[in-house]
């Protein structure tokens, strides 16, 4: 019995140390930092690299199909994307490691007319140190993070954020 308890405690200590080391590796992003580049594939099989959007504002949204606030804000994001996509503002919606079928159904149901990407191995989520969903980062045309929003956004919020990252 003592051996089992000792093994459990040792495992917990090793896990804590590992977690601390990997967290430091990614760091915590802050306003003013350069947004880490990444490449993910959308539901149509097209690759999207964040650096390809340099010169445009990027509304980078992390979400999940099970997330109630995500369900409420996606239609508003779609409507605002229609208004701002020709003004140099892009939405990249990054789903966290769910199946293509589940994400495709969600995207169709909630009118996601913008690139919908799946972070299958959670590498981008870790690089951005995303905790609660939804989390949105506003990235200016130079690739700098200008705002980090956690939680649900209203349509008015989304519109205002898109104005903030619109080029020139």
mmCIF file of C-alpha atoms in Angstrom:
data_model
loop_
_atom_site.group_PDB
_atom_site.id
_atom_site.type_symbol
_atom_site.label_atom_id
_atom_site.label_comp_id
_atom_site.label_asym_id
_atom_site.label_seq_id
_atom_site.Cartn_x
_atom_site.Cartn_y
_atom_site.Cartn_z
ATOM 1 C CA UNK A 1 0.000 0.000 0.000
ATOM 2 C CA UNK A 2 2.841 2.390 0.885
ATOM 3 C CA UNK A 3 4.486 1.620 -2.440
ATOM 4 C CA UNK A 4 1.320 2.530 -4.337
ATOM 5 C CA UNK A 5 1.010 5.828 -2.465
ATOM 6 C CA UNK A 6 4.689 6.569 -3.073
ATOM 7 C CA UNK A 7 4.301 5.851 -6.793
ATOM 8 C CA UNK A 8 1.242 8.100 -7.011
ATOM 9 C CA UNK A 9 3.037 10.961 -5.258
ATOM 10 C CA UNK A 10 6.102 10.537 -7.453
ATOM 11 C CA UNK A 11 3.919 10.539 -10.570
ATOM 12 C CA UNK A 12 2.165 13.714 -9.425
ATOM 13 C CA UNK A 13 5.488 15.463 -8.807
ATOM 14 C CA UNK A 14 6.854 14.432 -12.217
ATOM 15 C CA UNK A 15 3.647 15.591 -13.926
ATOM 16 C CA UNK A 16 3.815 18.961 -12.155
ATOM 17 C CA UNK A 17 7.439 19.469 -13.168
ATOM 18 C CA UNK A 18 6.687 18.474 -16.780
ATOM 19 C CA UNK A 19 3.707 20.831 -16.899
ATOM 20 C CA UNK A 20 5.802 23.716 -15.593
ATOM 21 C CA UNK A 21 8.587 23.107 -18.099
ATOM 22 C CA UNK A 22 6.259 22.886 -21.103
ATOM 23 C CA UNK A 23 4.251 25.934 -20.000
ATOM 24 C CA UNK A 24 7.445 27.992 -19.824
ATOM 25 C CA UNK A 25 8.393 26.766 -23.286
ATOM 26 C CA UNK A 26 5.288 28.331 -24.794
ATOM 27 C CA UNK A 27 5.078 31.294 -22.449
ATOM 28 C CA UNK A 28 1.996 33.375 -21.994
ATOM 29 C CA UNK A 29 1.194 35.682 -24.864
ATOM 30 C CA UNK A 30 0.415 39.284 -24.077
ATOM 31 C CA UNK A 31 -0.827 42.314 -25.919
ATOM 32 C CA UNK A 32 2.069 43.681 -27.985
ATOM 33 C CA UNK A 33 3.655 40.274 -28.670
ATOM 34 C CA UNK A 34 4.043 38.972 -32.203
ATOM 35 C CA UNK A 35 1.421 36.323 -32.899
ATOM 36 C CA UNK A 36 3.138 32.924 -33.313
ATOM 37 C CA UNK A 37 2.907 31.648 -36.869
ATOM 38 C CA UNK A 38 1.126 28.376 -37.552
ATOM 39 C CA UNK A 39 -0.320 26.388 -40.433
ATOM 40 C CA UNK A 40 -3.600 24.488 -40.187
ATOM 41 C CA UNK A 41 -5.922 22.929 -42.743
ATOM 42 C CA UNK A 42 -9.534 24.025 -43.198
ATOM 43 C CA UNK A 43 -12.579 21.847 -43.837
ATOM 44 C CA UNK A 44 -11.965 22.013 -47.608
ATOM 45 C CA UNK A 45 -8.389 20.738 -47.257
ATOM 46 C CA UNK A 46 -6.826 24.157 -47.898
ATOM 47 C CA UNK A 47 -3.816 25.127 -45.787
ATOM 48 C CA UNK A 48 -3.859 28.455 -43.928
ATOM 49 C CA UNK A 49 -0.669 29.972 -42.511
ATOM 50 C CA UNK A 50 -1.116 32.962 -40.209
ATOM 51 C CA UNK A 51 1.832 34.743 -41.862
ATOM 52 C CA UNK A 52 -0.023 34.603 -45.214
ATOM 53 C CA UNK A 53 -2.453 37.144 -43.755
ATOM 54 C CA UNK A 54 0.245 39.767 -43.016
ATOM 55 C CA UNK A 55 -1.096 43.152 -44.079
ATOM 56 C CA UNK A 56 -4.628 42.240 -42.993
ATOM 57 C CA UNK A 57 -6.272 42.241 -39.602
ATOM 58 C CA UNK A 58 -6.874 38.741 -38.234
ATOM 59 C CA UNK A 59 -9.683 37.849 -35.852
ATOM 60 C CA UNK A 60 -8.297 34.561 -34.450
ATOM 61 C CA UNK A 61 -11.031 32.667 -32.624
ATOM 62 C CA UNK A 62 -10.520 29.416 -30.661
ATOM 63 C CA UNK A 63 -13.711 27.432 -30.102
ATOM 64 C CA UNK A 64 -15.396 24.042 -29.612
ATOM 65 C CA UNK A 65 -18.682 22.532 -30.816
ATOM 66 C CA UNK A 66 -19.751 21.824 -27.215
ATOM 67 C CA UNK A 67 -19.200 25.452 -26.145
ATOM 68 C CA UNK A 68 -22.512 27.313 -25.604
ATOM 69 C CA UNK A 69 -21.021 30.835 -25.969
ATOM 70 C CA UNK A 70 -19.349 29.703 -29.213
ATOM 71 C CA UNK A 71 -22.740 28.646 -30.572
ATOM 72 C CA UNK A 72 -24.195 32.058 -29.771
ATOM 73 C CA UNK A 73 -21.373 34.155 -31.250
ATOM 74 C CA UNK A 74 -20.675 32.234 -34.491
ATOM 75 C CA UNK A 75 -23.668 33.607 -36.457
ATOM 76 C CA UNK A 76 -22.671 37.167 -35.495
ATOM 77 C CA UNK A 77 -19.081 36.469 -36.538
ATOM 78 C CA UNK A 78 -20.367 35.249 -39.908
ATOM 79 C CA UNK A 79 -22.447 38.383 -40.464
ATOM 80 C CA UNK A 80 -19.561 40.688 -39.539
ATOM 81 C CA UNK A 81 -17.135 38.687 -41.705
ATOM 82 C CA UNK A 82 -19.386 39.366 -44.696
ATOM 83 C CA UNK A 83 -19.071 43.110 -43.969
ATOM 84 C CA UNK A 84 -15.319 43.231 -43.214
ATOM 85 C CA UNK A 85 -13.662 40.548 -45.390
ATOM 86 C CA UNK A 86 -13.340 42.966 -48.338
ATOM 87 C CA UNK A 87 -11.961 45.635 -45.980
ATOM 88 C CA UNK A 88 -8.911 43.574 -45.063
ATOM 89 C CA UNK A 89 -10.173 41.730 -41.969
ATOM 90 C CA UNK A 90 -10.032 37.936 -41.877
ATOM 91 C CA UNK A 91 -11.504 35.463 -39.420
ATOM 92 C CA UNK A 92 -9.662 32.248 -38.670
ATOM 93 C CA UNK A 93 -11.804 29.995 -36.484
ATOM 94 C CA UNK A 94 -9.648 27.315 -34.825
ATOM 95 C CA UNK A 95 -11.500 24.320 -33.463
ATOM 96 C CA UNK A 96 -9.733 22.396 -30.724
ATOM 97 C CA UNK A 97 -9.157 18.775 -31.811
ATOM 98 C CA UNK A 98 -12.660 17.652 -32.742
ATOM 99 C CA UNK A 99 -13.589 15.403 -35.678
ATOM 100 C CA UNK A 100 -13.989 16.813 -39.186
ATOM 101 C CA UNK A 101 -17.591 15.581 -39.318
ATOM 102 C CA UNK A 102 -18.574 17.231 -36.025
ATOM 103 C CA UNK A 103 -16.908 20.529 -37.005
ATOM 104 C CA UNK A 104 -18.431 20.483 -40.518
ATOM 105 C CA UNK A 105 -21.944 19.958 -39.108
ATOM 106 C CA UNK A 106 -21.432 22.787 -36.599
ATOM 107 C CA UNK A 107 -20.066 25.112 -39.307
ATOM 108 C CA UNK A 108 -23.074 24.466 -41.542
ATOM 109 C CA UNK A 109 -25.560 24.857 -38.694
ATOM 110 C CA UNK A 110 -24.087 28.152 -37.434
ATOM 111 C CA UNK A 111 -23.330 29.822 -40.775
ATOM 112 C CA UNK A 112 -19.538 29.804 -40.560
ATOM 113 C CA UNK A 113 -18.646 31.387 -43.915
ATOM 114 C CA UNK A 114 -15.011 32.004 -42.941
ATOM 115 C CA UNK A 115 -12.005 29.644 -42.772
ATOM 116 C CA UNK A 116 -12.724 26.961 -40.191
ATOM 117 C CA UNK A 117 -9.569 25.161 -39.087
ATOM 118 C CA UNK A 118 -9.021 22.167 -36.814
ATOM 119 C CA UNK A 119 -6.062 22.064 -34.422
ATOM 120 C CA UNK A 120 -5.934 18.259 -34.358
ATOM 121 C CA UNK A 121 -2.937 17.887 -32.030
ATOM 122 C CA UNK A 122 -3.631 21.049 -29.956
ATOM 123 C CA UNK A 123 -0.245 22.494 -30.934
ATOM 124 C CA UNK A 124 -1.648 25.918 -31.828
ATOM 125 C CA UNK A 125 -3.789 25.961 -28.703
ATOM 126 C CA UNK A 126 -0.657 25.295 -26.643
ATOM 127 C CA UNK A 127 1.430 27.863 -28.536
ATOM 128 C CA UNK A 128 -1.229 30.485 -27.779
ATOM 129 C CA UNK A 129 -1.746 29.166 -24.229
ATOM 130 C CA UNK A 130 -5.525 29.001 -24.714
ATOM 131 C CA UNK A 131 -7.464 28.048 -21.589
ATOM 132 C CA UNK A 132 -11.156 28.943 -21.684
ATOM 133 C CA UNK A 133 -13.212 28.695 -24.843
ATOM 134 C CA UNK A 134 -14.032 30.824 -26.597
ATOM 135 C CA UNK A 135 -10.867 32.914 -26.711
ATOM 136 C CA UNK A 136 -10.248 35.436 -29.474
ATOM 137 C CA UNK A 137 -7.049 37.280 -30.335
ATOM 138 C CA UNK A 138 -7.069 40.452 -32.389
ATOM 139 C CA UNK A 139 -3.986 40.573 -34.588
ATOM 140 C CA UNK A 140 -3.100 43.790 -36.409
ATOM 141 C CA UNK A 141 -1.833 43.913 -40.018
ATOM 142 C CA UNK A 142 1.794 43.809 -38.765
ATOM 143 C CA UNK A 143 1.167 40.527 -36.907
ATOM 144 C CA UNK A 144 1.045 41.945 -33.361
ATOM 145 C CA UNK A 145 -1.546 40.919 -30.803
ATOM 146 C CA UNK A 146 -3.552 44.006 -29.861
ATOM 147 C CA UNK A 147 -6.237 42.396 -27.689
ATOM 148 C CA UNK A 148 -7.074 39.029 -26.096
ATOM 149 C CA UNK A 149 -10.752 38.395 -25.399
ATOM 150 C CA UNK A 150 -11.908 35.455 -23.283
ATOM 151 C CA UNK A 151 -15.572 34.602 -23.188
ATOM 152 C CA UNK A 152 -18.566 35.409 -25.301
ATOM 153 C CA UNK A 153 -18.761 38.483 -27.530
ATOM 154 C CA UNK A 154 -21.868 40.310 -28.686
ATOM 155 C CA UNK A 155 -22.300 41.279 -32.324
ATOM 156 C CA UNK A 156 -21.522 44.896 -31.380
ATOM 157 C CA UNK A 157 -18.301 43.731 -29.697
ATOM 158 C CA UNK A 158 -17.295 41.767 -32.805
ATOM 159 C CA UNK A 159 -17.991 44.734 -35.063
ATOM 160 C CA UNK A 160 -15.918 47.044 -32.853
ATOM 161 C CA UNK A 161 -13.037 44.561 -32.720
ATOM 162 C CA UNK A 162 -13.017 44.224 -36.497
ATOM 163 C CA UNK A 163 -12.855 48.008 -36.792
ATOM 164 C CA UNK A 164 -9.803 47.976 -34.484
ATOM 165 C CA UNK A 165 -7.833 45.576 -36.708
ATOM 166 C CA UNK A 166 -8.947 46.900 -40.092
ATOM 167 C CA UNK A 167 -5.919 48.049 -42.121
ATOM 168 C CA UNK A 168 -5.245 51.789 -42.591
#
